[in-house]
Coordinates of C-alpha atoms in Angstrom, one line a residue:
M1 CA 2.2 15.1 -265.4
N2 CA 3.4 17.7 -262.9
K3 CA 5.5 19.6 -265.4
L4 CA 2.5 20.4 -267.6
N5 CA 1.0 23.9 -267.2
Y6 CA -2.6 23.5 -266.0
L7 CA -4.9 26.4 -266.1
T8 CA -8.2 27.2 -264.2
E9 CA -11.4 28.1 -266.0
Q10 CA -10.8 31.8 -265.2
Q11 CA -7.2 31.7 -266.5
I12 CA -8.5 30.2 -269.7
I13 CA -11.1 33.0 -270.1
K14 CA -8.3 35.5 -269.6
L15 CA -6.1 33.7 -272.2
L16 CA -8.9 33.6 -274.8
G17 CA -9.5 37.3 -274.2
E18 CA -5.9 38.1 -275.0
K19 CA -5.8 36.2 -278.4
N20 CA -7.3 37.2 -281.7
K21 CA -6.7 34.6 -284.4
I22 CA -7.6 31.1 -283.0
V23 CA -7.6 27.7 -284.6
I24 CA -9.6 24.9 -283.0
S25 CA -8.9 21.3 -284.0
G26 CA -9.7 17.8 -282.6
H27 CA -9.1 14.1 -283.2
H28 CA -9.3 12.2 -286.5
S29 CA -12.7 10.6 -287.2
P30 CA -14.4 13.3 -285.1
D31 CA -17.4 12.1 -283.0
G32 CA -20.2 14.0 -281.2
D33 CA -18.1 15.0 -278.3
C34 CA -15.2 16.3 -280.4
L35 CA -17.4 18.3 -282.8
G36 CA -19.8 19.5 -280.2
S37 CA -17.0 20.7 -278.0
Q38 CA -15.4 22.5 -280.9
L39 CA -18.7 24.2 -281.8
G40 CA -19.5 25.1 -278.2
L41 CA -16.1 26.9 -277.9
F42 CA -16.5 28.4 -281.4
Y43 CA -19.7 30.2 -280.5
Y44 CA -18.2 31.5 -277.3
L45 CA -15.1 32.9 -279.1
K46 CA -17.3 34.5 -281.8
S47 CA -19.3 36.2 -279.0
I48 CA -16.2 37.9 -277.8
N49 CA -15.3 38.9 -281.4
K50 CA -12.4 36.5 -282.1
K51 CA -11.4 35.2 -285.5
V52 CA -12.0 31.5 -285.2
F53 CA -11.2 28.6 -287.6
L54 CA -12.5 25.1 -287.1
L55 CA -10.0 22.6 -288.8
N56 CA -10.1 18.8 -288.7
S57 CA -8.4 16.1 -290.6
D58 CA -11.7 14.3 -291.3
P59 CA -15.2 15.6 -292.3
V60 CA -18.3 15.9 -290.2
P61 CA -20.2 12.6 -290.1
E62 CA -23.6 12.7 -291.8
N63 CA -25.5 12.1 -288.5
L64 CA -24.0 15.4 -287.1
I65 CA -24.5 17.6 -290.1
F66 CA -27.8 18.8 -288.5
L67 CA -25.8 20.8 -285.9
Q68 CA -25.9 24.5 -286.5
G69 CA -22.4 25.5 -287.5
S70 CA -21.5 22.2 -289.0
D71 CA -20.7 24.1 -292.2
K72 CA -18.1 26.1 -290.4
F73 CA -15.7 23.1 -290.3
F74 CA -12.8 23.1 -292.8
L75 CA -11.4 19.8 -294.0
Y76 CA -7.6 20.3 -293.5
K77 CA -5.6 20.7 -296.7
P78 CA -1.9 21.6 -296.3
E79 CA -1.8 23.9 -299.3
E80 CA -4.8 25.9 -298.0
H81 CA -4.4 25.8 -294.2
D82 CA -0.7 25.5 -293.2
E83 CA -0.2 29.2 -293.5
L84 CA -3.3 29.9 -291.4
I85 CA -2.1 27.5 -288.7
A86 CA 1.4 29.1 -288.7
E87 CA -0.1 32.6 -288.3
A88 CA -2.5 31.7 -285.5
D89 CA -2.2 33.4 -282.1
L90 CA -3.6 30.3 -280.3
I91 CA -4.3 26.7 -281.2
I92 CA -6.8 24.8 -279.1
V93 CA -7.0 21.1 -279.3
T94 CA -10.2 19.5 -277.9
D95 CA -11.1 16.0 -276.9
V96 CA -7.6 14.7 -277.7
N97 CA -4.3 15.2 -275.9
D98 CA -1.8 13.9 -278.5
T99 CA -1.2 15.5 -281.9
S100 CA -0.6 12.1 -283.4
R101 CA -4.3 11.4 -282.9
T102 CA -5.4 14.5 -284.8
G103 CA -4.6 12.9 -288.1
A104 CA -3.1 14.6 -291.1
I105 CA -3.2 18.1 -289.4
G106 CA -0.9 16.9 -286.5
D107 CA 2.4 17.9 -288.0
S108 CA 1.3 21.4 -288.9
L109 CA -0.2 21.9 -285.4
T110 CA 3.0 20.8 -283.8
K111 CA 5.3 23.0 -285.9
S112 CA 3.2 26.2 -285.5
S113 CA 4.8 28.8 -283.2
A114 CA 1.3 29.7 -281.9
E115 CA 0.6 29.0 -278.2
K116 CA -1.3 25.8 -277.7
L117 CA -4.1 24.9 -275.3
V118 CA -5.4 21.3 -274.7
I119 CA -8.9 20.8 -273.4
D120 CA -9.5 17.2 -272.8
H121 CA -10.7 14.4 -270.5
H122 CA -8.4 11.5 -271.5
I123 CA -5.5 10.3 -269.3
E124 CA -1.8 10.8 -269.8
P125 CA -1.6 14.0 -272.0
D126 CA 1.3 14.3 -274.3
D127 CA 3.7 17.2 -273.5
F128 CA 3.3 19.3 -276.6
A129 CA 1.2 22.3 -275.5
D130 CA 1.7 25.4 -273.5
Y131 CA -1.4 25.1 -271.4
Y132 CA -3.7 22.3 -270.3
Y133 CA -7.2 22.0 -269.0
V134 CA -7.7 18.3 -268.3
D135 CA -10.1 16.5 -266.1
T136 CA -10.0 12.7 -266.5
E137 CA -13.0 12.3 -264.2
A138 CA -15.2 14.3 -266.6
A139 CA -17.7 12.4 -268.6
S140 CA -17.0 14.4 -271.8
C141 CA -15.1 17.2 -273.3
G142 CA -18.3 19.1 -273.8
Q143 CA -18.7 19.1 -270.0
L144 CA -15.4 20.9 -269.8
I145 CA -16.2 23.5 -272.4
W146 CA -19.4 24.4 -270.5
K147 CA -17.5 24.7 -267.2
I148 CA -15.1 27.2 -268.9
T149 CA -17.6 29.3 -270.8
D150 CA -20.0 29.3 -267.8
K151 CA -17.4 31.2 -265.8
D152 CA -17.8 34.3 -268.1
K153 CA -20.9 35.9 -266.6
N154 CA -21.2 38.2 -269.6
Y155 CA -21.8 35.3 -271.9
Q156 CA -25.3 34.0 -272.7
T157 CA -25.2 30.5 -274.2
S158 CA -27.1 30.5 -277.5
R159 CA -29.4 27.7 -278.6
A160 CA -26.8 26.6 -281.2
A161 CA -24.1 26.4 -278.6
A162 CA -26.4 24.6 -276.2
E163 CA -27.3 22.0 -278.8
A164 CA -23.7 21.4 -279.7
L165 CA -22.7 20.9 -276.0
Y166 CA -25.8 18.7 -275.4
V167 CA -24.8 16.4 -278.2
A168 CA -21.2 16.3 -277.0
I169 CA -22.3 15.2 -273.5
M170 CA -25.1 12.9 -274.7
T171 CA -23.0 11.0 -277.1
D172 CA -20.0 10.5 -274.9
T173 CA -22.1 9.3 -272.0
G174 CA -23.9 6.8 -274.1
S175 CA -27.2 8.8 -273.7
F176 CA -26.4 9.3 -270.0
R177 CA -25.9 5.7 -269.1
F178 CA -22.1 5.4 -268.7
P179 CA -20.5 5.4 -265.2
R180 CA -19.3 9.0 -265.1
T181 CA -22.8 10.3 -265.7
D182 CA -23.1 12.0 -262.3
G183 CA -25.2 14.8 -260.8
E184 CA -23.0 17.5 -262.3
V185 CA -23.6 16.1 -265.8
H186 CA -27.4 16.3 -265.3
R187 CA -27.2 19.8 -263.8
I188 CA -25.3 21.0 -266.9
I189 CA -27.8 19.2 -269.2
A190 CA -30.6 21.0 -267.4
E191 CA -28.9 24.3 -268.1
L192 CA -28.4 23.5 -271.7
I193 CA -32.1 22.6 -272.1
D194 CA -33.0 25.9 -270.5
C195 CA -30.7 27.5 -273.2
G196 CA -32.8 25.9 -276.0
A197 CA -31.4 22.4 -276.5
K198 CA -34.3 20.0 -277.2
P199 CA -33.5 16.4 -276.1
E200 CA -36.1 14.7 -278.4
D201 CA -34.7 16.5 -281.4
M202 CA -31.1 15.7 -280.6
F203 CA -31.8 12.0 -280.1
E204 CA -33.9 11.8 -283.2
F205 CA -31.3 13.4 -285.4
I206 CA -28.4 11.3 -284.1
Y207 CA -30.0 7.8 -283.5
N208 CA -33.2 7.7 -285.5
N209 CA -32.0 9.2 -288.8
V210 CA -29.8 6.5 -290.4
S211 CA -29.6 5.9 -294.1
D212 CA -30.9 2.7 -295.7
T213 CA -27.3 1.6 -296.4
A214 CA -26.3 2.2 -292.8
F215 CA -29.3 0.1 -291.7
K216 CA -28.3 -2.7 -294.1
L217 CA -24.7 -2.6 -293.0
S218 CA -25.7 -2.8 -289.4
G219 CA -27.7 -5.9 -290.2
L220 CA -24.8 -7.5 -291.9
A221 CA -22.5 -6.6 -289.0
M222 CA -24.8 -8.1 -286.5
S223 CA -24.8 -11.4 -288.5
R224 CA -21.0 -11.4 -288.3
L225 CA -20.9 -11.5 -284.5
D226 CA -18.3 -14.0 -283.1
L227 CA -17.8 -14.7 -279.5
H228 CA -14.4 -15.6 -278.0
F229 CA -12.9 -16.4 -274.6
G230 CA -15.9 -18.0 -273.1
G231 CA -18.3 -15.4 -274.5
K232 CA -16.6 -12.5 -272.7
L233 CA -15.4 -11.0 -276.0
G234 CA -17.7 -10.1 -278.9
F235 CA -16.1 -9.4 -282.3
I236 CA -17.5 -8.0 -285.5
G237 CA -15.5 -7.4 -288.7
I238 CA -16.5 -5.5 -291.9
E239 CA -14.2 -5.6 -294.9
S240 CA -13.9 -3.1 -297.8
E241 CA -15.8 -5.4 -300.1
D242 CA -18.8 -5.2 -297.7
F243 CA -18.8 -1.4 -298.1
D244 CA -18.6 -1.8 -301.9
K245 CA -21.4 -4.3 -302.1
L246 CA -23.9 -2.2 -300.1
G247 CA -22.7 1.2 -301.4
A248 CA -22.0 2.1 -297.8
K249 CA -19.6 4.7 -296.3
Q250 CA -17.4 4.7 -293.2
S251 CA -19.9 6.9 -291.4
D252 CA -22.5 4.2 -291.8
T253 CA -20.8 2.1 -289.1
E254 CA -21.8 4.4 -286.2
N255 CA -22.8 2.6 -283.0
I256 CA -22.0 -0.9 -284.2
V257 CA -19.5 -1.5 -281.5
E258 CA -22.0 -0.3 -278.8
R259 CA -24.4 -3.0 -280.1
I260 CA -21.9 -5.7 -279.3
M261 CA -22.0 -4.7 -275.6
S262 CA -25.7 -5.5 -275.5
V263 CA -25.0 -9.2 -275.9
A264 CA -25.5 -11.1 -272.6
G265 CA -22.1 -12.1 -271.1
V266 CA -20.0 -9.9 -273.3
K267 CA -17.5 -7.8 -271.3
V268 CA -15.3 -6.6 -274.2
G269 CA -16.6 -5.5 -277.7
I270 CA -14.3 -5.1 -280.7
F271 CA -15.3 -3.8 -284.1
I272 CA -12.8 -3.7 -286.9
R273 CA -13.6 -2.2 -290.3
Q274 CA -11.5 -1.9 -293.5
S275 CA -12.9 1.0 -295.4
P276 CA -12.2 1.1 -299.2
D277 CA -10.8 4.6 -299.2
S278 CA -8.0 4.2 -296.7
N279 CA -4.8 2.1 -296.1
F280 CA -5.6 1.2 -292.5
L281 CA -8.0 -0.8 -290.3
R282 CA -10.1 1.2 -287.8
V283 CA -10.4 -0.6 -284.5
S284 CA -13.1 0.4 -282.0
L285 CA -13.1 -1.2 -278.5
R286 CA -15.6 -1.1 -275.6
S287 CA -15.7 -2.9 -272.3
K288 CA -17.4 -3.2 -268.9
D289 CA -16.3 -3.8 -265.4
E290 CA -12.6 -4.3 -264.7
Y291 CA -11.6 -4.8 -268.4
S292 CA -9.4 -2.0 -269.8
V293 CA -9.6 -1.7 -273.6
R294 CA -7.3 1.3 -273.4
D295 CA -4.5 -1.1 -272.5
V296 CA -5.2 -2.9 -275.8
A297 CA -5.5 0.3 -277.9
T298 CA -2.2 1.8 -276.7
Q299 CA -0.3 -1.3 -277.8
F300 CA -1.1 -0.2 -281.4
G301 CA -0.6 3.5 -281.1
G302 CA -4.2 4.2 -280.2
G303 CA -5.7 5.5 -277.0
G304 CA -8.9 6.5 -275.2
H305 CA -10.6 5.7 -272.0
F306 CA -10.6 2.6 -269.7
H307 CA -13.9 1.4 -271.2
A308 CA -13.9 3.0 -274.6
A309 CA -10.8 3.2 -276.9
G310 CA -9.7 3.0 -280.5
A311 CA -6.7 2.5 -282.8
R312 CA -5.7 2.3 -286.4
L313 CA -3.6 -0.5 -287.9
Y314 CA -1.6 0.7 -291.0
D315 CA -0.4 -1.3 -293.9
I316 CA -1.8 -4.7 -292.8
D317 CA -4.2 -7.1 -294.3
F318 CA -7.6 -7.6 -292.6
D319 CA -7.1 -11.2 -291.3
S320 CA -3.7 -10.4 -289.8
G321 CA -5.0 -7.3 -288.1
V322 CA -7.9 -9.2 -286.6
K323 CA -5.6 -11.8 -285.2
M324 CA -3.3 -9.3 -283.6
I325 CA -6.1 -7.4 -281.9
L326 CA -7.9 -10.5 -280.7
K327 CA -4.6 -11.9 -279.3
A328 CA -3.9 -8.7 -277.4
A329 CA -7.5 -8.5 -276.1
G330 CA -7.3 -12.1 -275.0
K331 CA -4.2 -11.5 -273.0
M332 CA -5.9 -8.5 -271.3
I333 CA -8.9 -10.6 -270.5
E334 CA -6.9 -13.5 -269.1
S335 CA -4.8 -11.1 -266.9
V336 CA -7.9 -9.8 -265.1

């Protein structure tokens, strides 16, 4: 950790001012915090006349398309974007600190000779970038983007940028209910509201705007709940045939893992889905109290936070993947 080059907000403002062609990327399966952070930074960089490109390995989820600027994201394609990445002056990676978790774009980001900046709030950053702005006590990456751009007193946050950062913070704090939702978070949120973000609209678009297929898939998922280890662990699994039967998409599974945590007595929630268009299982993990799901995720090449983490299991059948994850989670629970 000590050998990494950490920058202050003012140093980052100076760095950004010196660069011209900037690529911003984030983790695979981007969520509200990842995309909102990218957009918040995008609008700042455009305001100081930089050439900015938003590149991710996976598309914008349907429930976030409402964000102004969602059409600015490019879905990474090597033949179209590798030259752009190679020619960039600066690459900024937000809400992730390891290029292996950026998905298909990771190799191209790593190989580029451009200077690299990580802005993130996850622990144990990988040593691949030139500069780091990391605060593991922050509730979201969006919070960090605000702290950086707020240092430029010539910058006026637009409504579009305010909405993006509001969504980033709201989604990663579980609508302001997770432990790191402190006074600073609420003070930033107040500033974003003053800049034009409307809380009722943001909540409505994200949580009260699901498709009928997502609603049906959620119902099927709830009926699949299994409890293990004396009710401390709740598990739900969705297989590819379930998606096919309902005509559902991967994005229709949003918030299912959070629903597990509402069951009385559950301390660890695990949701595993096998989407029909991929060769891997997506694993989402959540927890409460002293149970670290990050310890489980890292065993399978994943990562995240103490209470919220994820991983992907490649080239494995559904039943075998479930057994592996439940076994690892069980050992973690029993060790506490």
